[in-house]
Each structure stands twice: as structure tokens, then as C-alpha cells.
Tab-separated table of C-alpha atoms in Angstrom:
chain	number	residue	atom	x	y	z
A	92	MET	CA	-103.259	-126.380	88.909
A	93	GLN	CA	-102.543	-127.446	85.353
A	94	PHE	CA	-99.598	-126.266	83.256
A	95	ILE	CA	-99.912	-122.527	82.457
A	96	GLU	CA	-103.609	-122.621	83.372
A	97	PRO	CA	-103.746	-119.085	84.845
A	98	GLU	CA	-102.084	-117.680	81.728
A	99	ILE	CA	-104.533	-119.490	79.446
A	100	ILE	CA	-107.448	-118.052	81.405
A	101	LYS	CA	-105.984	-114.555	81.281
A	102	TYR	CA	-105.196	-114.649	77.570
A	103	VAL	CA	-108.520	-116.174	76.519
A	104	GLU	CA	-110.492	-113.657	78.563
A	105	ASN	CA	-108.462	-110.821	77.008
A	106	ILE	CA	-108.704	-112.128	73.443
A	107	TRP	CA	-112.447	-112.705	73.659
A	108	SER	CA	-112.963	-109.290	75.185
A	109	SER	CA	-110.705	-107.310	72.862
A	110	THR	CA	-111.424	-109.168	69.610
A	111	LEU	CA	-115.063	-110.161	70.002
A	112	SER	CA	-116.291	-107.860	72.783
A	113	LEU	CA	-117.551	-111.005	74.485
A	114	GLU	CA	-117.039	-112.197	78.007
A	115	ALA	CA	-115.452	-115.624	78.335
A	116	ARG	CA	-115.152	-117.020	81.832
A	117	GLN	CA	-113.589	-120.238	83.049
A	118	THR	CA	-116.191	-122.834	83.917
A	119	GLU	CA	-116.165	-126.194	85.627
A	120	THR	CA	-118.559	-127.455	82.953
A	121	SER	CA	-116.602	-129.602	80.528
A	122	TYR	CA	-116.884	-129.088	76.817
A	123	THR	CA	-118.164	-132.463	75.750
A	124	PRO	CA	-119.237	-132.566	72.135
A	125	HIS	CA	-121.445	-135.446	71.204
A	126	GLU	CA	-120.709	-137.908	68.436
A	127	GLY	CA	-122.259	-136.736	65.202
A	128	GLU	CA	-122.496	-133.078	66.210
A	129	GLU	CA	-120.664	-130.606	64.058
A	130	ASN	CA	-117.783	-129.119	65.996
A	131	LEU	CA	-114.768	-127.126	64.985
A	132	THR	CA	-111.209	-127.411	66.161
A	133	GLY	CA	-108.599	-124.782	65.448
A	134	CYS	CA	-105.025	-125.644	66.278
A	135	VAL	CA	-101.540	-124.256	66.055
A	136	HIS	CA	-98.418	-126.320	66.426
A	137	ILE	CA	-95.411	-125.150	68.381
A	138	MET	CA	-92.112	-126.562	67.173
A	139	GLY	CA	-88.594	-126.196	68.491
A	140	ALA	CA	-87.319	-126.271	72.069
A	141	TRP	CA	-90.858	-127.232	73.088
A	142	ASN	CA	-93.082	-129.330	70.869
A	143	GLY	CA	-96.807	-129.493	71.128
A	144	THR	CA	-100.127	-128.122	70.056
A	145	VAL	CA	-102.561	-125.521	71.321
A	146	SER	CA	-106.100	-126.234	70.193
A	147	LEU	CA	-109.443	-124.548	70.572
A	148	GLN	CA	-112.548	-126.734	70.386
A	149	CYS	CA	-115.994	-125.265	70.108
A	150	PRO	CA	-119.474	-125.972	68.787
A	151	LYS	CA	-120.173	-124.640	65.326
A	152	ASP	CA	-122.651	-122.075	66.694
A	153	MET	CA	-119.936	-120.382	68.698
A	154	ALA	CA	-117.602	-120.242	65.732
A	155	VAL	CA	-120.413	-118.735	63.656
A	156	GLN	CA	-120.934	-116.057	66.293
A	157	ALA	CA	-117.194	-115.274	66.354
A	158	ALA	CA	-117.103	-115.011	62.557
A	159	SER	CA	-120.151	-112.754	62.446
A	160	ILE	CA	-118.516	-110.360	64.911
A	161	MET	CA	-115.080	-110.440	63.267
A	162	PHE	CA	-116.400	-109.891	59.762
A	163	GLY	CA	-119.372	-107.689	60.640
A	164	LEU	CA	-121.937	-110.077	59.200
A	165	LYS	CA	-125.214	-111.530	60.361
A	166	CYS	CA	-124.808	-115.060	61.681
A	167	GLU	CA	-126.950	-116.442	58.882
A	168	ASP	CA	-124.766	-114.721	56.285
A	169	THR	CA	-121.450	-116.175	57.414
A	170	GLU	CA	-119.834	-118.663	55.080
A	171	MET	CA	-117.804	-121.635	56.222
A	172	GLU	CA	-114.576	-120.012	55.016
A	173	GLU	CA	-115.202	-117.029	57.293
A	174	ILE	CA	-116.118	-119.302	60.168
A	175	GLN	CA	-112.897	-121.252	59.770
A	176	ASP	CA	-110.870	-118.048	59.380
A	177	ALA	CA	-112.316	-116.673	62.590
A	178	LEU	CA	-111.586	-119.791	64.597
A	179	GLY	CA	-108.109	-120.014	63.093
A	180	GLU	CA	-107.420	-116.444	64.129
A	181	LEU	CA	-108.604	-117.095	67.691
A	182	ALA	CA	-106.425	-120.222	67.875
A	183	ASN	CA	-103.494	-118.282	66.447
A	184	MET	CA	-103.842	-115.482	68.981
A	185	THR	CA	-104.171	-117.928	71.860
A	186	GLY	CA	-101.266	-120.082	70.723
A	187	GLY	CA	-99.108	-117.069	69.943
A	188	ASN	CA	-99.537	-115.697	73.447
A	189	LEU	CA	-98.826	-119.059	75.051
A	190	LYS	CA	-95.746	-119.644	72.889
A	191	ALA	CA	-94.115	-116.668	74.615
A	192	LEU	CA	-94.258	-118.618	77.893
A	193	LEU	CA	-92.495	-121.675	76.493
A	194	PRO	CA	-88.780	-122.430	76.084
A	195	GLU	CA	-87.062	-120.670	73.169
A	196	PRO	CA	-86.429	-120.987	70.306
A	197	CYS	CA	-89.813	-122.125	69.065
A	198	SER	CA	-91.810	-121.414	65.967
A	199	LEU	CA	-95.561	-121.220	65.674
A	200	SER	CA	-97.290	-122.823	62.714
A	201	LEU	CA	-100.124	-121.255	60.827
A	202	PRO	CA	-103.472	-122.306	62.262
A	203	THR	CA	-105.403	-125.158	60.749
A	204	VAL	CA	-109.102	-125.570	61.336
A	205	ALA	CA	-111.022	-128.799	61.014
A	206	ILE	CA	-114.739	-129.397	61.002
A	207	THR	CA	-114.935	-132.551	62.979
A	208	ASP	CA	-117.411	-135.034	64.352
A	209	TYR	CA	-115.308	-135.201	67.520
A	210	ASN	CA	-112.814	-137.481	65.820
A	211	PHE	CA	-109.982	-134.965	65.905
A	212	ARG	CA	-106.820	-136.030	67.658
A	213	ILE	CA	-103.129	-135.213	67.981
A	214	PRO	CA	-101.351	-138.582	68.155
A	215	LYS	CA	-98.021	-138.923	69.978
A	216	THR	CA	-98.987	-136.301	72.508
A	217	GLU	CA	-100.339	-136.097	76.007
A	218	LEU	CA	-102.963	-133.657	77.136
A	219	ILE	CA	-101.300	-131.500	79.764
A	220	THR	CA	-103.867	-128.737	80.154
A	221	GLN	CA	-107.512	-128.342	79.296
A	222	VAL	CA	-109.468	-125.291	80.364
A	223	ASN	CA	-113.178	-124.875	79.718
A	224	PHE	CA	-114.814	-121.531	79.178
A	225	ASP	CA	-118.364	-120.282	79.113
A	226	CYS	CA	-119.264	-117.554	76.670
A	227	GLY	CA	-122.898	-116.521	76.788
A	228	GLY	CA	-123.991	-120.021	77.724
A	229	GLN	CA	-121.852	-121.764	75.120
A	230	VAL	CA	-118.979	-123.860	76.390
A	231	PHE	CA	-115.680	-124.204	74.593
A	232	SER	CA	-112.269	-125.453	75.584
A	233	VAL	CA	-108.611	-124.657	75.098
A	234	SER	CA	-106.213	-127.584	75.259
A	235	VAL	CA	-102.456	-127.892	75.337
A	236	HIS	CA	-100.952	-131.154	74.127
A	237	LYS	CA	-97.265	-131.857	74.598
A	238	LYS	CA	-95.289	-134.242	72.441
A	239	VAL	CA	-94.543	-137.390	74.415
A	240	ASP	CA	-90.893	-137.724	75.404
A	241	ASN	CA	-90.463	-141.271	74.125
A	242	SER	CA	-91.418	-140.241	70.614
A	243	ASP	CA	-88.499	-140.934	68.316
A	244	ASP	CA	-88.885	-138.066	65.915
B	2	MET	CA	-98.330	-127.897	36.564
B	3	THR	CA	-94.946	-126.289	37.173
B	4	GLU	CA	-91.567	-127.923	36.744
B	5	THR	CA	-91.135	-127.930	40.522
B	6	THR	CA	-94.439	-129.713	40.958
B	7	GLN	CA	-93.428	-132.329	38.362
B	8	PHE	CA	-90.227	-132.927	40.250
B	9	MET	CA	-92.126	-133.251	43.497
B	10	GLU	CA	-94.715	-135.507	41.953
B	11	LYS	CA	-92.148	-138.019	40.743
B	12	ASP	CA	-90.246	-138.045	44.032
B	13	VAL	CA	-93.345	-138.084	46.223
B	14	PHE	CA	-94.789	-140.912	44.175
B	15	GLN	CA	-91.594	-142.940	44.515
B	16	LEU	CA	-91.214	-142.422	48.235
B	17	THR	CA	-94.879	-143.138	48.944
B	18	GLN	CA	-94.613	-146.333	46.904
B	19	MET	CA	-91.487	-147.281	48.856
B	20	ILE	CA	-93.186	-146.627	52.197
B	21	TRP	CA	-96.233	-148.628	51.184
B	22	GLN	CA	-94.202	-151.551	49.935
B	23	SER	CA	-91.856	-151.682	52.915
B	24	THR	CA	-94.470	-151.000	55.611
B	25	PHE	CA	-97.558	-152.658	54.234
B	26	GLY	CA	-96.203	-155.070	51.612
B	27	GLN	CA	-98.405	-153.698	48.854
B	28	SER	CA	-97.826	-151.722	45.712
B	29	LEU	CA	-99.372	-148.337	45.081
B	30	GLU	CA	-100.262	-147.142	41.623
B	31	LYS	CA	-101.784	-144.089	40.041
B	32	PRO	CA	-105.456	-144.741	39.326
B	33	ASP	CA	-106.639	-144.868	35.744
B	34	ASN	CA	-109.248	-142.230	36.427
B	35	ILE	CA	-108.542	-138.919	38.108
B	36	LEU	CA	-110.808	-138.649	41.105
B	37	ALA	CA	-111.992	-135.782	43.226
B	38	ASP	CA	-110.909	-135.695	46.888
B	39	ILE	CA	-111.452	-139.126	48.321
B	40	GLU	CA	-113.955	-139.760	51.085
B	41	GLY	CA	-112.415	-140.997	54.289
B	42	SER	CA	-110.056	-139.777	56.978
B	43	GLU	CA	-107.276	-137.251	56.896
B	44	GLY	CA	-104.084	-136.417	58.694
B	45	TRP	CA	-101.750	-133.497	58.226
B	46	VAL	CA	-98.399	-132.156	59.328
B	47	GLN	CA	-97.091	-128.661	58.974
B	48	ILE	CA	-93.574	-127.771	57.911
B	49	ALA	CA	-92.053	-124.489	59.036
B	50	GLY	CA	-88.675	-123.015	58.221
B	51	ALA	CA	-86.963	-122.578	54.871
B	52	TRP	CA	-90.147	-123.997	53.354
B	53	ASP	CA	-93.566	-123.446	54.900
B	54	GLY	CA	-96.547	-125.579	54.128
B	55	VAL	CA	-98.750	-128.531	54.899
B	56	ILE	CA	-98.592	-132.180	53.876
B	57	ARG	CA	-102.057	-133.751	53.948
B	58	ILE	CA	-102.749	-137.456	53.657
B	59	LYS	CA	-106.236	-138.790	53.008
B	60	VAL	CA	-107.170	-142.440	52.980
B	61	SER	CA	-110.391	-144.237	52.224
B	62	ASP	CA	-112.085	-146.079	55.076
B	63	ASP	CA	-111.088	-149.519	53.794
B	64	GLN	CA	-107.509	-148.404	53.350
B	65	LEU	CA	-107.312	-147.003	56.886
B	66	ILE	CA	-108.576	-150.262	58.343
B	67	PHE	CA	-105.965	-152.186	56.341
B	68	VAL	CA	-103.187	-149.782	57.383
B	69	THR	CA	-104.212	-149.972	61.047
B	70	LYS	CA	-104.469	-153.747	61.174
B	71	THR	CA	-101.126	-154.157	59.423
B	72	MET	CA	-99.363	-151.546	61.516
B	73	PHE	CA	-100.590	-152.893	64.848
B	74	LEU	CA	-100.683	-156.601	63.847
B	75	LEU	CA	-104.369	-156.831	64.699
B	76	GLU	CA	-105.120	-159.701	62.316
B	77	ASP	CA	-108.687	-160.740	63.166
B	78	ASP	CA	-109.171	-158.226	65.977
B	79	PRO	CA	-111.252	-155.168	65.129
B	80	ALA	CA	-109.465	-151.829	64.935
B	81	SER	CA	-110.647	-149.430	67.630
B	82	LYS	CA	-111.158	-145.718	67.050
B	83	ASN	CA	-107.976	-145.125	69.020
B	84	ASP	CA	-106.079	-147.587	66.801
B	85	LEU	CA	-107.370	-145.853	63.667
B	86	GLN	CA	-106.327	-142.419	64.966
B	87	GLU	CA	-102.886	-143.672	65.974
B	88	ALA	CA	-102.354	-145.353	62.608
B	89	MET	CA	-103.505	-142.267	60.710
B	90	GLY	CA	-101.059	-140.181	62.740
B	91	GLU	CA	-98.185	-142.600	62.151
B	92	LEU	CA	-98.887	-142.758	58.435
B	93	THR	CA	-99.066	-138.975	58.146
B	94	ASN	CA	-95.866	-138.541	60.101
B	95	LEU	CA	-94.096	-141.183	58.036
B	96	ILE	CA	-95.009	-139.754	54.651
B	97	GLY	CA	-94.771	-136.129	55.804
B	98	GLY	CA	-91.333	-136.718	57.318
B	99	ASN	CA	-90.048	-138.240	54.103
B	100	ILE	CA	-91.472	-135.423	51.989
B	101	LYS	CA	-89.857	-132.893	54.318
B	102	ALA	CA	-86.480	-134.371	53.341
B	103	LEU	CA	-87.206	-133.358	49.727
B	104	LEU	CA	-87.900	-129.744	50.638
B	105	PRO	CA	-85.528	-126.865	51.385
B	106	ALA	CA	-83.790	-127.114	54.758
B	107	PRO	CA	-83.662	-126.232	57.573
B	108	SER	CA	-87.259	-126.764	58.516
B	109	GLN	CA	-89.255	-128.361	61.286
B	110	LEU	CA	-92.041	-130.899	61.111
B	111	SER	CA	-95.045	-130.433	63.369
B	112	LEU	CA	-96.837	-133.185	65.191
B	113	PRO	CA	-99.468	-134.854	63.052
B	114	ALA	CA	-103.111	-133.988	63.566
B	115	VAL	CA	-105.789	-136.404	62.442
B	116	ASP	CA	-109.503	-136.313	61.868
B	117	LEU	CA	-111.395	-139.528	61.183
B	118	GLY	CA	-114.114	-138.937	58.662
B	119	GLY	CA	-112.646	-135.487	58.180
B	120	LYS	CA	-114.487	-132.903	56.125
B	121	ASN	CA	-111.326	-131.192	54.871
B	122	ILE	CA	-109.256	-128.841	56.955
B	123	ASP	CA	-109.281	-125.185	56.036
B	124	LEU	CA	-106.161	-124.496	53.993
B	125	SER	CA	-107.144	-121.147	52.528
B	126	ASP	CA	-103.783	-119.674	53.533
B	127	TYR	CA	-102.008	-122.167	51.302
B	128	ASP	CA	-101.589	-122.874	47.597
B	129	PRO	CA	-102.086	-126.480	46.512
B	130	ILE	CA	-98.904	-127.478	44.683
B	131	LEU	CA	-99.259	-131.230	44.450
B	132	ASP	CA	-102.200	-133.601	44.513
B	133	LEU	CA	-101.328	-137.236	44.094
B	134	PRO	CA	-104.138	-139.797	44.268
B	135	LEU	CA	-102.904	-143.374	44.520
B	136	GLU	CA	-104.529	-146.733	44.975
B	137	SER	CA	-103.674	-150.177	46.221
B	138	ARG	CA	-105.874	-153.237	46.338
B	139	ASP	CA	-107.225	-152.081	49.712
B	140	GLY	CA	-108.308	-148.609	48.740
B	141	MET	CA	-107.242	-145.069	48.022
B	142	VAL	CA	-104.478	-142.837	49.360
B	143	GLN	CA	-104.158	-139.183	48.472
B	144	VAL	CA	-100.993	-137.215	49.142
B	145	SER	CA	-101.362	-133.457	48.842
B	146	ILE	CA	-98.856	-130.680	49.397
B	147	PHE	CA	-99.872	-127.111	50.142
B	148	LYS	CA	-97.418	-124.223	50.227
B	149	ARG	CA	-97.965	-121.247	52.469
B	150	ILE	CA	-98.971	-118.108	50.615
B	151	LYS	CA	-96.398	-115.446	51.421
């Protein structure tokens, strides 16, 4: 069992259900974006007694679907700003819930969202948890990176 | 540009020049022509506390290769993707950490996040308050500061 894996599963299922009215279920299928594909990563940093990052990686199509539901638009009418806002909000909700499980005091950053060709990375950290989810046949993942202890800042 | 931004511009320029000279042995200057956002890779750190915002660093591809090879003493060895990501993170942390010292305290610096070949992170919740394009003989560096919209 990975660090706070059951809580991640519970929170993601709840957030997807309550915010998007979609069913997200843990899957053994790994989210493996391919080089050159357009993918989005939304992340929030946690700073304080515990330092690390909670990130949500998904294919662009899934982020478009989330944005269309959140903003009440057709998928083809969603703009990139809305897509990024939607993913940022999902990352913020996920990270905000997980922050409550971590040592206090901690602060949560605003979410940042990057459109990436799978070249996104959080240096100076180790991946401590990665959980994959299936939502209507689309796979996405939630990752927790913890700052490495030998970092000097 | 506000007075605060002018103050930040002078100080950010000086500290970025100092970092470049001491770490990479090169001088950085303001380019003669004002350019749009440079093409290349980006890294960013967030600052939270008495001042909330984002410091974003962008570098051109040539510049990132130079920075990586110098930082990791690669000389004739090629820089791997992992090397480039590590160097981009170190550079972002270095410049972001120094800029943090110019901003109201207390505040905390997040871990750096990097995206090679990045297409610009979404910073719609922030106001751009400083954009400082700089160049050395190996390419471009762009230091940008965004303040959280209250």
C-alpha cells in the first residue's frame, strides 16, 4: 500500500462524482502518455511541515470533458483557459483534501496547470504515491511527490 | 510600469546577472530588441505567505544545454533529458530563492516544477508584474514575476 493511497482513492472518487457527476475508479492500467501527445498536468504545492506536490496528469480529452461539465459548454466550445481552469480546480480540490492528512502547519499553493508533452517534472522530489484512475475509458493519474530529505533548501 | 516594478526590475536584473556570472561565468545583458516570450523550456516556483505569487524562468534550448553542461560538468558528454530537467529545476530554484529574499517576509518557496519545451503554464489567477528578458552569448533567459490576484 502506498502512502495515503486509500484516501486518494476516496477523495478522487468523491470529487469526480460530486463535481463532474462522473465515476472515477482506481485501475491497474497505468497512465502512460506518449511522447508528443498533448497532456495536461495540474499541480499544487504543499509547503511547511511537509513539503511536496500533488499533481493530476491526464490526456487533453479528459480535461476538455471536465471543463465542458464544469462550465456547461459543449466540448468543442471549450477554450484552453477553461480547460486549464477546470484541471486546476480538480488539482486544488484533490490537494486540499490531502493536505488535511499531512503534518501541520502547511500551506497549499494555488494550482498551476501546464500543457506538456510529457516533459513535466518536479526536481528534488521522490514519487511516493501514484494512483491511476479510469473514468469512462480514459485513464488519468494522481501523484504525490515528496521533497527529498537531503535537499538543502 | 509601477515604481515597485521598477525597483524589482533593477534588483532582479542585478541578482540574475550575479547568479549567471558566479555560476556560469558569463555575463547577462538586456537585449537590444524587446522580444515576445522566448521559445524553450520553463520552470517555476510559487511563493506563499506575506507575498503570494509565481516566479517563472524560461530559457532557450541552446541556453538550457549550456546551463546543464556547465552545472553538471558534462563537457563533451550529451545532456540527457533527466539532466536538462534537473538543471532547469536548479536554475529556477536558485533564481526564485534569491527573488524571494527581495519580497515581503515571511513567505515560503515551493519546490520547482519544470516543463521542457513548455507551452506556458496557466497563470490566469496572477497579474504579471515583471518581465525581464536577458541574453548571454549562449541564448536567452526570461525572468517573470506574477503576483496572485487577491
